[in-house]
PDB file of C-alpha atoms in Angstrom:
ATOM      1  CA  MET R  17      -3.297  18.010  12.353  1.00 34.00           C
ATOM      2  CA  ALA R  18      -5.643  20.448  10.558  1.00 42.00           C
ATOM      3  CA  SER R  19      -5.740  23.898  11.884  1.00 41.00           C
ATOM      4  CA  ALA R  20      -8.897  25.332  13.577  1.00 41.00           C
ATOM      5  CA  LYS R  21      -9.164  27.725  10.627  1.00 48.00           C
ATOM      6  CA  ALA R  22      -8.884  24.976   8.073  1.00 45.00           C
ATOM      7  CA  MET R  23     -11.489  22.800   9.837  1.00 42.00           C
ATOM      8  CA  ALA R  24     -13.717  25.843   9.841  1.00 46.00           C
ATOM      9  CA  GLN R  25     -13.652  26.051   6.246  1.00 42.00           C
ATOM     10  CA  GLU R  26     -15.338  22.462   5.942  1.00 46.00           C
ATOM     11  CA  GLU R  27     -18.507  24.486   6.696  1.00 72.00           C
ATOM     12  CA  HIS R  28     -20.560  24.960   3.534  1.00 92.00           C
ATOM     13  CA  HIS R  29     -21.369  28.517   4.470  1.00 95.00           C
ATOM     14  CA  PHE R  30     -19.780  31.763   6.188  1.00 96.00           C
ATOM     15  CA  VAL R  31     -21.762  33.643   8.830  1.00 96.00           C
ATOM     16  CA  LEU R  32     -22.170  37.631   7.875  1.00 97.00           C
ATOM     17  CA  LYS R  33     -21.963  40.355  10.437  1.00 94.00           C
ATOM     18  CA  SER R  34     -25.829  40.576  10.128  1.00 94.00           C
ATOM     19  CA  GLY R  35     -26.127  36.975  11.299  1.00 95.00           C
ATOM     20  CA  HIS R  36     -27.155  35.662   7.661  1.00 96.00           C
ATOM     21  CA  ALA R  37     -25.292  32.859   6.214  1.00 96.00           C
ATOM     22  CA  ILE R  38     -23.631  33.111   2.820  1.00 97.00           C
ATOM     23  CA  PRO R  39     -23.039  29.744   1.022  1.00 97.00           C
ATOM     24  CA  ALA R  40     -19.325  29.279   0.306  1.00 97.00           C
ATOM     25  CA  VAL R  41     -19.476  28.647  -3.329  1.00 97.00           C
ATOM     26  CA  GLY R  42     -21.953  30.293  -5.665  1.00 97.00           C
ATOM     27  CA  LEU R  43     -22.287  30.221  -9.298  1.00 96.00           C
ATOM     28  CA  GLY R  44     -21.113  33.309 -11.141  1.00 94.00           C
ATOM     29  CA  THR R  45     -23.109  34.493 -14.276  1.00 91.00           C
ATOM     30  CA  TRP R  46     -20.818  36.980 -15.814  1.00 86.00           C
ATOM     31  CA  ARG R  47     -20.752  36.445 -19.486  1.00 76.00           C
ATOM     32  CA  ALA R  48     -23.064  33.356 -19.031  1.00 68.00           C
ATOM     33  CA  GLY R  49     -25.151  34.073 -22.143  1.00 72.00           C
ATOM     34  CA  SER R  50     -27.892  32.117 -23.438  1.00 74.00           C
ATOM     35  CA  ASP R  51     -27.262  29.052 -21.292  1.00 87.00           C
ATOM     36  CA  THR R  52     -27.888  31.090 -18.090  1.00 92.00           C
ATOM     37  CA  ALA R  53     -31.365  29.755 -17.236  1.00 94.00           C
ATOM     38  CA  HIS R  54     -30.121  26.078 -17.854  1.00 94.00           C
ATOM     39  CA  SER R  55     -26.915  26.774 -15.832  1.00 94.00           C
ATOM     40  CA  VAL R  56     -28.705  28.291 -12.853  1.00 96.00           C
ATOM     41  CA  GLU R  57     -31.342  25.533 -12.824  1.00 96.00           C
ATOM     42  CA  THR R  58     -28.712  22.729 -13.125  1.00 95.00           C
ATOM     43  CA  SER R  59     -26.495  24.303 -10.448  1.00 96.00           C
ATOM     44  CA  ILE R  60     -29.067  24.269  -7.784  1.00 97.00           C
ATOM     45  CA  THR R  61     -31.171  21.198  -8.690  1.00 97.00           C
ATOM     46  CA  GLU R  62     -28.369  18.850  -9.746  1.00 96.00           C
ATOM     47  CA  ALA R  63     -25.280  20.179  -8.323  1.00 96.00           C
ATOM     48  CA  GLY R  64     -26.522  21.640  -4.949  1.00 96.00           C
ATOM     49  CA  TYR R  65     -25.532  25.221  -5.272  1.00 97.00           C
ATOM     50  CA  ARG R  66     -27.652  27.501  -3.029  1.00 97.00           C
ATOM     51  CA  HIS R  67     -25.846  30.775  -3.906  1.00 97.00           C
ATOM     52  CA  VAL R  68     -26.386  32.624  -7.377  1.00 98.00           C
ATOM     53  CA  ASP R  69     -24.471  35.739  -8.139  1.00 96.00           C
ATOM     54  CA  THR R  70     -25.634  38.055 -10.964  1.00 97.00           C
ATOM     55  CA  ALA R  71     -25.854  41.907 -11.740  1.00 96.00           C
ATOM     56  CA  ALA R  72     -27.940  44.168 -13.634  1.00 94.00           C
ATOM     57  CA  GLN R  73     -25.127  44.870 -15.927  1.00 91.00           C
ATOM     58  CA  TYR R  74     -24.563  41.244 -17.024  1.00 92.00           C
ATOM     59  CA  GLY R  75     -27.794  41.671 -18.932  1.00 89.00           C
ATOM     60  CA  VAL R  76     -28.822  37.920 -17.800  1.00 91.00           C
ATOM     61  CA  GLU R  77     -31.065  38.685 -14.908  1.00 95.00           C
ATOM     62  CA  GLN R  78     -34.330  37.516 -16.793  1.00 95.00           C
ATOM     63  CA  GLU R  79     -32.547  34.278 -17.639  1.00 95.00           C
ATOM     64  CA  VAL R  80     -31.355  33.907 -13.996  1.00 96.00           C
ATOM     65  CA  GLY R  81     -34.957  34.370 -12.836  1.00 97.00           C
ATOM     66  CA  LYS R  82     -36.143  31.739 -15.189  1.00 97.00           C
ATOM     67  CA  GLY R  83     -33.463  29.383 -13.786  1.00 97.00           C
ATOM     68  CA  LEU R  84     -34.432  30.120  -9.966  1.00 98.00           C
ATOM     69  CA  LYS R  85     -38.140  29.718 -10.732  1.00 98.00           C
ATOM     70  CA  ALA R  86     -37.574  26.392 -12.393  1.00 97.00           C
ATOM     71  CA  ALA R  87     -35.518  25.218  -9.337  1.00 98.00           C
ATOM     72  CA  MET R  88     -38.098  26.354  -6.985  1.00 97.00           C
ATOM     73  CA  GLU R  89     -40.952  24.623  -9.069  1.00 97.00           C
ATOM     74  CA  ALA R  90     -38.644  21.579  -8.802  1.00 97.00           C
ATOM     75  CA  GLY R  91     -39.011  21.779  -4.959  1.00 97.00           C
ATOM     76  CA  ILE R  92     -36.250  24.031  -3.742  1.00 97.00           C
ATOM     77  CA  ASN R  93     -37.262  26.779  -0.946  1.00 97.00           C
ATOM     78  CA  ARG R  94     -36.687  30.282  -1.675  1.00 97.00           C
ATOM     79  CA  LYS R  95     -35.391  30.588   1.974  1.00 96.00           C
ATOM     80  CA  ASP R  96     -32.676  28.034   1.121  1.00 97.00           C
ATOM     81  CA  LEU R  97     -31.165  30.145  -1.828  1.00 98.00           C
ATOM     82  CA  PHE R  98     -28.940  33.100  -1.526  1.00 98.00           C
ATOM     83  CA  VAL R  99     -29.306  35.465  -4.568  1.00 98.00           C
ATOM     84  CA  THR R 100     -26.791  38.387  -4.943  1.00 98.00           C
ATOM     85  CA  SER R 101     -27.295  41.176  -7.434  1.00 98.00           C
ATOM     86  CA  LYS R 102     -25.516  44.622  -8.087  1.00 98.00           C
ATOM     87  CA  ILE R 103     -26.418  48.110  -8.905  1.00 98.00           C
ATOM     88  CA  TRP R 104     -24.858  49.534 -12.081  1.00 97.00           C
ATOM     89  CA  CYS R 105     -22.913  52.787 -12.092  1.00 97.00           C
ATOM     90  CA  THR R 106     -25.684  54.703 -14.257  1.00 97.00           C
ATOM     91  CA  ASN R 107     -28.034  54.207 -11.265  1.00 98.00           C
ATOM     92  CA  LEU R 108     -25.716  55.352  -8.524  1.00 98.00           C
ATOM     93  CA  THR R 109     -27.703  58.532  -7.462  1.00 98.00           C
ATOM     94  CA  PRO R 110     -30.046  58.363  -4.440  1.00 98.00           C
ATOM     95  CA  GLU R 111     -33.214  58.441  -6.398  1.00 98.00           C
ATOM     96  CA  ARG R 112     -32.447  55.746  -8.583  1.00 98.00           C
ATOM     97  CA  VAL R 113     -31.314  53.060  -6.210  1.00 98.00           C
ATOM     98  CA  ARG R 114     -34.905  51.746  -5.187  1.00 98.00           C
ATOM     99  CA  PRO R 115     -36.272  51.677  -8.995  1.00 98.00           C
ATOM    100  CA  ALA R 116     -32.877  49.923  -9.992  1.00 98.00           C
ATOM    101  CA  LEU R 117     -33.525  47.221  -7.330  1.00 98.00           C
ATOM    102  CA  LYS R 118     -37.311  46.809  -8.239  1.00 98.00           C
ATOM    103  CA  ASN R 119     -36.194  46.244 -11.807  1.00 98.00           C
ATOM    104  CA  THR R 120     -33.820  43.416 -10.674  1.00 98.00           C
ATOM    105  CA  LEU R 121     -36.488  41.860  -8.420  1.00 98.00           C
ATOM    106  CA  LYS R 122     -38.857  41.812 -11.500  1.00 98.00           C
ATOM    107  CA  ASP R 123     -36.478  40.340 -13.830  1.00 97.00           C
ATOM    108  CA  LEU R 124     -35.266  37.704 -11.159  1.00 98.00           C
ATOM    109  CA  GLN R 125     -39.044  36.982 -10.210  1.00 98.00           C
ATOM    110  CA  LEU R 126     -38.264  37.382  -6.538  1.00 98.00           C
ATOM    111  CA  ASP R 127     -39.855  39.509  -3.631  1.00 98.00           C
ATOM    112  CA  TYR R 128     -36.316  40.055  -2.200  1.00 98.00           C
ATOM    113  CA  ILE R 129     -32.829  39.319  -2.662  1.00 98.00           C
ATOM    114  CA  ASP R 130     -30.254  38.312  -0.074  1.00 98.00           C
ATOM    115  CA  LEU R 131     -27.489  40.654  -1.063  1.00 98.00           C
ATOM    116  CA  TYR R 132     -27.291  43.868  -3.049  1.00 98.00           C
ATOM    117  CA  LEU R 133     -23.930  45.241  -3.954  1.00 98.00           C
ATOM    118  CA  ILE R 134     -22.700  48.369  -5.512  1.00 98.00           C
ATOM    119  CA  HIS R 135     -21.013  47.058  -8.541  1.00 97.00           C
ATOM    120  CA  TRP R 136     -18.248  49.649  -8.908  1.00 97.00           C
ATOM    121  CA  PRO R 137     -17.864  52.999  -6.848  1.00 97.00           C
ATOM    122  CA  PHE R 138     -18.145  55.272  -9.793  1.00 96.00           C
ATOM    123  CA  ARG R 139     -21.034  57.038 -11.352  1.00 97.00           C
ATOM    124  CA  LEU R 140     -21.620  57.161 -15.326  1.00 96.00           C
ATOM    125  CA  LYS R 141     -23.714  59.122 -17.265  1.00 96.00           C
ATOM    126  CA  ASP R 142     -26.604  57.079 -19.195  1.00 97.00           C
ATOM    127  CA  GLY R 143     -25.150  55.730 -22.325  1.00 94.00           C
ATOM    128  CA  ALA R 144     -21.535  56.290 -21.395  1.00 94.00           C
ATOM    129  CA  HIS R 145     -18.963  54.964 -23.765  1.00 93.00           C
ATOM    130  CA  GLN R 146     -16.165  52.401 -23.092  1.00 92.00           C
ATOM    131  CA  PRO R 147     -13.788  53.964 -22.707  1.00 91.00           C
ATOM    132  CA  PRO R 148     -15.658  57.150 -21.238  1.00 93.00           C
ATOM    133  CA  GLU R 149     -15.736  60.312 -23.182  1.00 93.00           C
ATOM    134  CA  ALA R 150     -15.250  63.689 -21.502  1.00 93.00           C
ATOM    135  CA  GLY R 151     -17.962  64.312 -18.944  1.00 94.00           C
ATOM    136  CA  GLU R 152     -19.356  60.834 -18.808  1.00 94.00           C
ATOM    137  CA  VAL R 153     -17.745  60.048 -15.335  1.00 94.00           C
ATOM    138  CA  LEU R 154     -19.795  61.835 -12.845  1.00 96.00           C
ATOM    139  CA  GLU R 155     -19.640  62.920  -9.347  1.00 95.00           C
ATOM    140  CA  PHE R 156     -20.719  60.063  -7.001  1.00 96.00           C
ATOM    141  CA  ASP R 157     -22.661  60.639  -3.831  1.00 97.00           C
ATOM    142  CA  MET R 158     -21.607  57.675  -2.043  1.00 97.00           C
ATOM    143  CA  GLU R 159     -23.208  58.591   1.393  1.00 97.00           C
ATOM    144  CA  GLY R 160     -26.588  59.283  -0.250  1.00 98.00           C
ATOM    145  CA  VAL R 161     -26.488  56.115  -2.326  1.00 98.00           C
ATOM    146  CA  TRP R 162     -25.796  54.117   0.783  1.00 98.00           C
ATOM    147  CA  ARG R 163     -28.569  55.643   2.724  1.00 98.00           C
ATOM    148  CA  GLU R 164     -30.920  54.451   0.103  1.00 98.00           C
ATOM    149  CA  MET R 165     -29.397  51.026   0.221  1.00 98.00           C
ATOM    150  CA  GLU R 166     -29.797  51.008   3.899  1.00 98.00           C
ATOM    151  CA  ARG R 167     -33.433  51.653   3.404  1.00 98.00           C
ATOM    152  CA  LEU R 168     -33.794  48.686   1.282  1.00 98.00           C
ATOM    153  CA  VAL R 169     -32.730  46.480   4.270  1.00 98.00           C
ATOM    154  CA  THR R 170     -35.117  48.252   6.552  1.00 98.00           C
ATOM    155  CA  ASP R 171     -37.970  47.648   4.101  1.00 98.00           C
ATOM    156  CA  GLY R 172     -37.149  44.137   3.710  1.00 98.00           C
ATOM    157  CA  LEU R 173     -36.394  44.223   0.063  1.00 98.00           C
ATOM    158  CA  VAL R 174     -32.721  43.231   0.641  1.00 98.00           C
ATOM    159  CA  LYS R 175     -31.460  41.212   3.418  1.00 98.00           C
ATOM    160  CA  ASP R 176     -27.761  42.472   3.308  1.00 98.00           C
ATOM    161  CA  ILE R 177     -26.031  45.058   1.409  1.00 98.00           C
ATOM    162  CA  GLY R 178     -22.224  45.372   0.365  1.00 98.00           C
ATOM    163  CA  ILE R 179     -19.517  46.447  -2.008  1.00 98.00           C
ATOM    164  CA  CYS R 180     -17.682  45.511  -5.162  1.00 98.00           C
ATOM    165  CA  ASN R 181     -14.360  46.662  -6.562  1.00 97.00           C
ATOM    166  CA  PHE R 182     -13.617  49.125  -3.763  1.00 97.00           C
ATOM    167  CA  SER R 183     -10.207  50.345  -2.673  1.00 96.00           C
ATOM    168  CA  VAL R 184      -9.289  50.606   0.819  1.00 96.00           C
ATOM    169  CA  THR R 185      -9.311  54.459   0.568  1.00 97.00           C
ATOM    170  CA  LYS R 186     -12.942  54.251  -0.698  1.00 97.00           C
ATOM    171  CA  LEU R 187     -14.031  51.464   1.695  1.00 97.00           C
ATOM    172  CA  ASN R 188     -12.784  53.853   4.567  1.00 97.00           C
ATOM    173  CA  GLN R 189     -14.562  56.846   3.324  1.00 97.00           C
ATOM    174  CA  LEU R 190     -17.866  54.781   3.201  1.00 97.00           C
ATOM    175  CA  LEU R 191     -17.355  53.313   6.672  1.00 97.00           C
ATOM    176  CA  ARG R 192     -17.190  56.793   7.988  1.00 96.00           C
ATOM    177  CA  SER R 193     -20.986  57.368   7.188  1.00 92.00           C
ATOM    178  CA  VAL R 194     -22.643  54.176   7.532  1.00 96.00           C
ATOM    179  CA  ASN R 195     -25.496  53.154   9.739  1.00 97.00           C
ATOM    180  CA  ILE R 196     -25.590  49.595   8.293  1.00 97.00           C
ATOM    181  CA  PRO R 197     -22.035  48.510   7.440  1.00 97.00           C
ATOM    182  CA  PRO R 198     -21.345  46.574   4.397  1.00 98.00           C
ATOM    183  CA  ALA R 199     -21.822  42.763   5.031  1.00 98.00           C
ATOM    184  CA  VAL R 200     -19.911  41.635   2.030  1.00 98.00           C
ATOM    185  CA  CYS R 201     -17.064  42.883  -0.300  1.00 98.00           C
ATOM    186  CA  GLN R 202     -16.666  41.279  -3.562  1.00 97.00           C
ATOM    187  CA  MET R 203     -13.295  41.424  -5.200  1.00 96.00           C
ATOM    188  CA  GLU R 204     -11.198  39.616  -7.861  1.00 94.00           C
ATOM    189  CA  MET R 205      -8.988  37.254  -5.955  1.00 94.00           C
ATOM    190  CA  HIS R 206      -6.805  34.450  -7.122  1.00 93.00           C
ATOM    191  CA  PRO R 207      -3.141  33.347  -6.467  1.00 93.00           C
ATOM    192  CA  GLY R 208      -2.193  35.802  -9.216  1.00 90.00           C
ATOM    193  CA  TRP R 209      -3.744  38.472  -7.421  1.00 91.00           C
ATOM    194  CA  LYS R 210      -4.244  37.827  -3.862  1.00 91.00           C
ATOM    195  CA  ASN R 211      -5.321  41.384  -2.907  1.00 91.00           C
ATOM    196  CA  ASP R 212      -4.026  40.951   0.707  1.00 91.00           C
ATOM    197  CA  LYS R 213      -4.058  44.543   1.659  1.00 92.00           C
ATOM    198  CA  PHE R 214      -7.933  44.722   0.921  1.00 94.00           C
ATOM    199  CA  CYS R 215      -8.521  41.385   2.620  1.00 95.00           C
ATOM    200  CA  GLU R 216      -7.010  42.697   5.875  1.00 95.00           C
ATOM    201  CA  ALA R 217      -8.874  45.996   5.735  1.00 96.00           C
ATOM    202  CA  CYS R 218     -12.267  43.842   5.442  1.00 97.00           C
ATOM    203  CA  LYS R 219     -11.225  41.482   8.137  1.00 95.00           C
ATOM    204  CA  LYS R 220     -10.511  44.294  10.509  1.00 96.00           C
ATOM    205  CA  HIS R 221     -14.067  45.577  10.075  1.00 96.00           C
ATOM    206  CA  GLY R 222     -15.722  42.201  10.078  1.00 96.00           C
ATOM    207  CA  ILE R 223     -16.653  42.408   6.309  1.00 98.00           C
ATOM    208  CA  HIS R 224     -16.779  39.067   4.513  1.00 98.00           C
ATOM    209  CA  VAL R 225     -15.085  38.795   1.283  1.00 98.00           C
ATOM    210  CA  THR R 226     -16.197  36.998  -1.695  1.00 98.00           C
ATOM    211  CA  ALA R 227     -13.767  36.330  -4.497  1.00 96.00           C
ATOM    212  CA  TYR R 228     -14.542  36.438  -8.117  1.00 95.00           C
ATOM    213  CA  SER R 229     -12.543  35.250 -11.099  1.00 92.00           C
ATOM    214  CA  PRO R 230     -10.959  32.633  -8.733  1.00 92.00           C
ATOM    215  CA  LEU R 231      -9.230  30.944 -11.790  1.00 89.00           C
ATOM    216  CA  GLY R 232      -7.817  34.004 -13.077  1.00 84.00           C
ATOM    217  CA  SER R 233      -8.913  34.782 -16.673  1.00 72.00           C
ATOM    218  CA  SER R 234      -8.761  33.928 -20.166  1.00 67.00           C
ATOM    219  CA  GLU R 235      -5.455  35.960 -20.453  1.00 71.00           C
ATOM    220  CA  LYS R 236      -4.049  34.334 -17.518  1.00 77.00           C
ATOM    221  CA  ASN R 237      -5.872  31.215 -16.764  1.00 86.00           C
ATOM    222  CA  LEU R 238      -4.336  29.632 -13.683  1.00 91.00           C
ATOM    223  CA  ALA R 239      -5.921  26.444 -14.123  1.00 91.00           C
ATOM    224  CA  HIS R 240      -3.151  25.957 -16.795  1.00 91.00           C
ATOM    225  CA  ASP R 241      -0.458  27.169 -14.379  1.00 92.00           C
ATOM    226  CA  PRO R 242       2.147  24.332 -13.771  1.00 93.00           C
ATOM    227  CA  VAL R 243       2.325  24.865 -10.138  1.00 94.00           C
ATOM    228  CA  VAL R 244      -1.510  24.542  -9.969  1.00 95.00           C
ATOM    229  CA  GLU R 245      -1.428  21.514 -12.233  1.00 96.00           C
ATOM    230  CA  LYS R 246       1.141  19.790 -10.148  1.00 96.00           C
ATOM    231  CA  ILE R 247      -0.663  20.396  -6.889  1.00 97.00           C
ATOM    232  CA  ALA R 248      -4.017  19.292  -8.489  1.00 97.00           C
ATOM    233  CA  ASN R 249      -2.298  15.969  -9.698  1.00 97.00           C
ATOM    234  CA  THR R 250      -0.809  15.039  -6.345  1.00 96.00           C
ATOM    235  CA  LEU R 251      -4.568  15.689  -4.631  1.00 97.00           C
ATOM    236  CA  ASN R 252      -6.146  13.850  -7.422  1.00 97.00           C
ATOM    237  CA  LYS R 253      -8.218  16.933  -7.954  1.00 97.00           C
ATOM    238  CA  THR R 254      -9.012  19.369 -10.946  1.00 97.00           C
ATOM    239  CA  PRO R 255      -6.727  22.567 -11.083  1.00 96.00           C
ATOM    240  CA  GLY R 256     -10.325  24.560 -10.665  1.00 96.00           C
ATOM    241  CA  GLN R 257     -10.993  22.489  -7.696  1.00 97.00           C
ATOM    242  CA  VAL R 258      -7.743  23.396  -6.198  1.00 97.00           C
ATOM    243  CA  LEU R 259      -7.983  27.251  -6.987  1.00 97.00           C
ATOM    244  CA  ILE R 260     -11.639  27.304  -5.430  1.00 97.00           C
ATOM    245  CA  LYS R 261     -10.376  25.438  -2.407  1.00 97.00           C
ATOM    246  CA  TRP R 262      -7.612  27.833  -2.121  1.00 97.00           C
ATOM    247  CA  ALA R 263     -10.085  30.704  -1.778  1.00 97.00           C
ATOM    248  CA  LEU R 264     -12.183  29.026   0.697  1.00 97.00           C
ATOM    249  CA  GLN R 265      -9.082  28.288   2.889  1.00 96.00           C
ATOM    250  CA  ARG R 266      -8.227  31.841   2.756  1.00 95.00           C
ATOM    251  CA  GLY R 267     -11.636  32.412   4.439  1.00 96.00           C
ATOM    252  CA  THR R 268     -13.412  33.972   1.463  1.00 97.00           C
ATOM    253  CA  SER R 269     -16.535  32.669  -0.410  1.00 97.00           C
ATOM    254  CA  VAL R 270     -16.010  32.169  -4.110  1.00 97.00           C
ATOM    255  CA  ILE R 271     -18.339  32.513  -7.233  1.00 96.00           C
ATOM    256  CA  PRO R 272     -16.701  30.513 -10.089  1.00 94.00           C
ATOM    257  CA  LYS R 273     -18.512  30.917 -13.468  1.00 88.00           C
ATOM    258  CA  SER R 274     -19.167  28.082 -15.970  1.00 85.00           C
ATOM    259  CA  THR R 275     -21.952  27.380 -18.459  1.00 82.00           C
ATOM    260  CA  LYS R 276     -20.677  23.719 -18.860  1.00 86.00           C
ATOM    261  CA  ASP R 277     -22.789  21.077 -16.516  1.00 91.00           C
ATOM    262  CA  GLU R 278     -19.977  19.029 -15.711  1.00 92.00           C
ATOM    263  CA  ARG R 279     -17.708  22.069 -14.592  1.00 92.00           C
ATOM    264  CA  ILE R 280     -20.484  23.421 -12.584  1.00 94.00           C
ATOM    265  CA  LYS R 281     -20.638  20.109 -10.703  1.00 96.00           C
ATOM    266  CA  GLU R 282     -16.952  19.865 -10.425  1.00 96.00           C
ATOM    267  CA  ASN R 283     -16.485  23.400  -8.848  1.00 96.00           C
ATOM    268  CA  ILE R 284     -18.496  22.699  -5.815  1.00 96.00           C
ATOM    269  CA  GLN R 285     -16.741  19.427  -5.065  1.00 96.00           C
ATOM    270  CA  VAL R 286     -14.570  21.158  -2.735  1.00 97.00           C
ATOM    271  CA  PHE R 287     -15.629  19.874   0.608  1.00 95.00           C
ATOM    272  CA  GLY R 288     -14.250  17.097   2.831  1.00 94.00           C
ATOM    273  CA  TRP R 289     -10.653  17.577   1.786  1.00 95.00           C
ATOM    274  CA  GLU R 290      -8.106  20.268   1.990  1.00 95.00           C
ATOM    275  CA  ILE R 291      -4.978  21.641   0.451  1.00 97.00           C
ATOM    276  CA  PRO R 292      -2.157  20.612   2.774  1.00 97.00           C
ATOM    277  CA  GLU R 293      -0.463  23.703   4.408  1.00 97.00           C
ATOM    278  CA  GLU R 294       2.930  23.575   2.376  1.00 97.00           C
ATOM    279  CA  ASP R 295       1.019  23.324  -0.957  1.00 97.00           C
ATOM    280  CA  PHE R 296      -1.336  26.171   0.199  1.00 97.00           C
ATOM    281  CA  GLN R 297       1.714  28.326   0.866  1.00 96.00           C
ATOM    282  CA  VAL R 298       3.327  27.363  -2.612  1.00 96.00           C
ATOM    283  CA  LEU R 299       0.033  28.751  -4.161  1.00 95.00           C
ATOM    284  CA  CYS R 300       0.315  31.887  -1.967  1.00 93.00           C
ATOM    285  CA  SER R 301       3.769  32.539  -3.488  1.00 91.00           C
ATOM    286  CA  ILE R 302       2.751  32.254  -7.164  1.00 88.00           C
ATOM    287  CA  LYS R 303       4.148  35.523  -8.731  1.00 78.00           C
ATOM    288  CA  ASP R 304       2.954  37.676 -11.446  1.00 65.00           C
ATOM    289  CA  GLU R 305       0.665  40.014  -9.122  1.00 67.00           C
ATOM    290  CA  LYS R 306      -1.801  41.939 -11.077  1.00 75.00           C
ATOM    291  CA  ARG R 307      -5.396  42.697 -11.609  1.00 84.00           C
ATOM    292  CA  VAL R 308      -7.081  41.036 -14.578  1.00 82.00           C
ATOM    293  CA  LEU R 309     -10.261  43.460 -14.271  1.00 87.00           C
ATOM    294  CA  THR R 310      -8.736  47.006 -13.825  1.00 90.00           C
ATOM    295  CA  GLY R 311     -11.760  48.835 -14.776  1.00 91.00           C
ATOM    296  CA  GLU R 312      -9.697  50.833 -17.382  1.00 92.00           C
ATOM    297  CA  GLU R 313     -12.118  50.588 -20.333  1.00 91.00           C
ATOM    298  CA  LEU R 314     -15.066  51.528 -17.986  1.00 94.00           C
ATOM    299  CA  PHE R 315     -13.687  54.663 -16.146  1.00 95.00           C
ATOM    300  CA  VAL R 316     -10.330  55.855 -17.558  1.00 94.00           C
ATOM    301  CA  ASN R 317     -10.031  58.813 -19.937  1.00 94.00           C
ATOM    302  CA  LYS R 318      -6.396  59.531 -20.565  1.00 95.00           C
ATOM    303  CA  THR R 319      -7.015  62.950 -21.772  1.00 93.00           C
ATOM    304  CA  HIS R 320      -9.817  64.295 -19.829  1.00 91.00           C
ATOM    305  CA  GLY R 321     -10.078  62.255 -16.577  1.00 87.00           C
ATOM    306  CA  PRO R 322     -11.117  62.346 -13.952  1.00 94.00           C
ATOM    307  CA  TYR R 323      -9.527  59.004 -13.757  1.00 93.00           C
ATOM    308  CA  LYS R 324      -6.362  59.177 -16.184  1.00 93.00           C
ATOM    309  CA  SER R 325      -4.984  55.738 -15.438  1.00 93.00           C
ATOM    310  CA  ALA R 326      -6.070  52.367 -14.052  1.00 92.00           C
ATOM    311  CA  SER R 327      -4.031  53.214 -10.910  1.00 93.00           C
ATOM    312  CA  GLU R 328      -6.058  56.247 -10.360  1.00 94.00           C
ATOM    313  CA  VAL R 329      -9.166  54.078 -10.427  1.00 93.00           C
ATOM    314  CA  TRP R 330      -7.503  52.129  -7.393  1.00 92.00           C
ATOM    315  CA  ASP R 331      -6.304  55.156  -5.635  1.00 92.00           C
ATOM    316  CA  ASN R 332      -2.955  54.134  -6.478  1.00 91.00           C
ATOM    317  CA  GLU R 333      -3.143  51.516  -4.010  1.00 89.00           C
ATOM    318  CA  ASP R 334      -1.832  48.634  -6.264  1.00 75.00           C
TER     319      ASP R 334
END
């Protein structure tokens, strides 16, 4: 007998605190490159995706905009789509929030977006190096930036606001001063980095979690993990489908990235079946717990700080 939770995951969407629905599977566009417009259009018109995730920093928002436009010209209604973008670290001052969003809207050729996230909770100087040089990681007025994000919701430019790559410490800091709480937190999550502590913190506050990098990464591609392959073979699914389904059965939405049409279609064929509880627990017990995306090259200056290690970026919570 399937548990109520497992049955609930058969829904193709999750309901956010605001009452808006977020589609359970979205198309990620990080490092999507020159195929982005085609991938976005194909995902929507041929594969049935309704959620597209992007960010100013990815450098593909104009391409995403072309893909969205083509899909809408093919008859898809804007109100049926869910578009997420993110504000980059160089724009994390109150006076830059609205211009940053306006720029994103222009590139996406949209009047509003469904979800706007703080990409990382760190402010960088314009033109910051990777890794940053002394003085390039600046003080971040989290409360002031969030106030401006809230105004975007009030003004109808954004339906929901949220966060990305936060530690529990930073989440708690933010929650002390919000009028509109974050609807979504997007985090790296896969069986090799379950991020349980953060998931629990979000659950406690009614914040929905979206998992990025659900297959791990090129350095640790879980689609080639023998445990995952074995379960996939038993279920007659691809390893990618099993990893995406694992994320859904945990109660998170998920944004796998692919530029291959066949893979894009495969990645959303994760409804109408489930991973049996025993196999689900086997996936949960995969060892090698470590983040793939530490933020080290973006924020760590080992000599001058203010963050001298990846652990400090995550408030020593890992």
